[in-house]
mmCIF file of C-alpha atoms in Angstrom:
data_model
loop_
_atom_site.group_PDB
_atom_site.id
_atom_site.type_symbol
_atom_site.label_atom_id
_atom_site.label_comp_id
_atom_site.label_asym_id
_atom_site.label_seq_id
_atom_site.Cartn_x
_atom_site.Cartn_y
_atom_site.Cartn_z
ATOM 1 C CA UNK A 152 -58.413 -21.262 -31.513
ATOM 2 C CA UNK A 153 -55.556 -22.801 -32.403
ATOM 3 C CA UNK A 154 -55.976 -19.580 -35.286
ATOM 4 C CA UNK A 155 -55.901 -16.590 -31.090
ATOM 5 C CA UNK A 156 -53.018 -18.078 -30.006
ATOM 6 C CA UNK A 157 -50.725 -17.831 -32.842
ATOM 7 C CA UNK A 158 -51.638 -14.317 -33.243
ATOM 8 C CA UNK A 159 -51.221 -13.564 -29.460
ATOM 9 C CA UNK A 160 -47.298 -14.774 -28.968
ATOM 10 C CA UNK A 161 -46.794 -14.068 -32.896
ATOM 11 C CA UNK A 162 -44.139 -11.235 -31.834
ATOM 12 C CA UNK A 163 -45.424 -9.141 -34.973
ATOM 13 C CA UNK A 164 -48.640 -8.277 -33.412
ATOM 14 C CA UNK A 165 -47.063 -7.119 -29.401
ATOM 15 C CA UNK A 166 -48.052 -3.644 -28.980
ATOM 16 C CA UNK A 167 -45.142 -2.637 -26.473
ATOM 17 C CA UNK A 168 -42.825 -3.633 -23.784
ATOM 18 C CA UNK A 169 -42.741 -3.195 -20.432
ATOM 19 C CA UNK A 170 -40.031 -3.652 -17.954
ATOM 20 C CA UNK A 171 -41.442 -3.421 -13.680
ATOM 21 C CA UNK A 172 -38.330 -2.145 -11.139
ATOM 22 C CA UNK A 173 -38.358 -3.936 -8.784
ATOM 23 C CA UNK A 174 -39.890 -2.138 -6.006
ATOM 24 C CA UNK A 175 -41.899 -0.101 -8.241
ATOM 25 C CA UNK A 176 -45.444 0.804 -6.688
ATOM 26 C CA UNK A 177 -49.497 1.232 -8.857
ATOM 27 C CA UNK A 178 -50.034 4.345 -8.370
ATOM 28 C CA UNK A 179 -47.530 7.069 -9.737
ATOM 29 C CA UNK A 180 -45.496 8.981 -6.918
ATOM 30 C CA UNK A 181 -44.227 12.409 -6.756
ATOM 31 C CA UNK A 182 -41.319 13.710 -5.624
ATOM 32 C CA UNK A 183 -41.811 16.555 -2.480
ATOM 33 C CA UNK A 184 -38.534 18.579 -3.012
ATOM 34 C CA UNK A 185 -39.048 18.716 -7.134
ATOM 35 C CA UNK A 186 -42.596 17.763 -8.364
ATOM 36 C CA UNK A 187 -41.136 15.306 -10.869
ATOM 37 C CA UNK A 188 -43.576 12.594 -11.475
ATOM 38 C CA UNK A 189 -42.451 8.557 -11.641
ATOM 39 C CA UNK A 190 -44.253 6.282 -12.605
ATOM 40 C CA UNK A 191 -46.169 3.214 -10.572
ATOM 41 C CA UNK A 192 -46.752 0.807 -12.389
ATOM 42 C CA UNK A 193 -50.326 1.086 -13.147
ATOM 43 C CA UNK A 194 -48.871 4.115 -15.475
ATOM 44 C CA UNK A 195 -46.129 1.837 -16.686
ATOM 45 C CA UNK A 196 -48.926 -0.356 -18.134
ATOM 46 C CA UNK A 197 -51.612 1.756 -19.737
ATOM 47 C CA UNK A 198 -48.266 3.090 -22.072
ATOM 48 C CA UNK A 199 -47.430 -0.778 -22.623
ATOM 49 C CA UNK A 200 -50.699 -1.054 -24.434
ATOM 50 C CA UNK A 201 -51.228 1.819 -26.322
ATOM 51 C CA UNK A 202 -51.725 0.915 -30.101
ATOM 52 C CA UNK A 203 -52.791 3.523 -32.389
ATOM 53 C CA UNK A 204 -56.087 2.067 -34.511
ATOM 54 C CA UNK A 205 -57.254 5.312 -37.805
ATOM 55 C CA UNK A 206 -54.823 7.776 -37.243
ATOM 56 C CA UNK A 207 -56.133 7.641 -32.809
ATOM 57 C CA UNK A 208 -54.014 6.456 -30.241
ATOM 58 C CA UNK A 209 -55.932 3.865 -27.916
ATOM 59 C CA UNK A 210 -54.525 2.441 -24.787
ATOM 60 C CA UNK A 211 -55.923 0.788 -22.120
ATOM 61 C CA UNK A 212 -56.261 3.598 -18.799
ATOM 62 C CA UNK A 213 -54.644 3.788 -15.558
ATOM 63 C CA UNK A 214 -58.237 3.706 -14.028
ATOM 64 C CA UNK A 215 -59.513 0.791 -16.177
ATOM 65 C CA UNK A 216 -56.236 -1.317 -14.986
ATOM 66 C CA UNK A 217 -57.368 -0.509 -10.937
ATOM 67 C CA UNK A 218 -60.696 -1.405 -11.262
ATOM 68 C CA UNK A 219 -59.794 -5.038 -12.620
ATOM 69 C CA UNK A 220 -57.144 -5.430 -9.771
ATOM 70 C CA UNK A 221 -59.811 -4.367 -7.434
ATOM 71 C CA UNK A 222 -62.141 -7.007 -8.520
ATOM 72 C CA UNK A 223 -59.376 -9.647 -9.692
ATOM 73 C CA UNK A 224 -57.757 -11.985 -7.680
ATOM 74 C CA UNK A 225 -54.357 -13.530 -7.734
ATOM 75 C CA UNK A 226 -55.011 -15.860 -8.918
ATOM 76 C CA UNK A 227 -56.126 -13.957 -11.840
ATOM 77 C CA UNK A 228 -54.604 -11.602 -12.260
#
């Protein structure tokens, strides 16, 4: 267990950085005048999880994040 914690907290194992601006919506929003898509919290988290494994980029999908959030209690999250 100590080895797993050490690997999880090692900065070299960090996948991505994530900053969630205040007031950000969970889902993407689209500006009706410009059609510009503003990424939601789920999209920001999804992007931060991306890692290159054997030449293929892998990420936790927005759908998987949304499903996990809908099945979990706030305490679990």
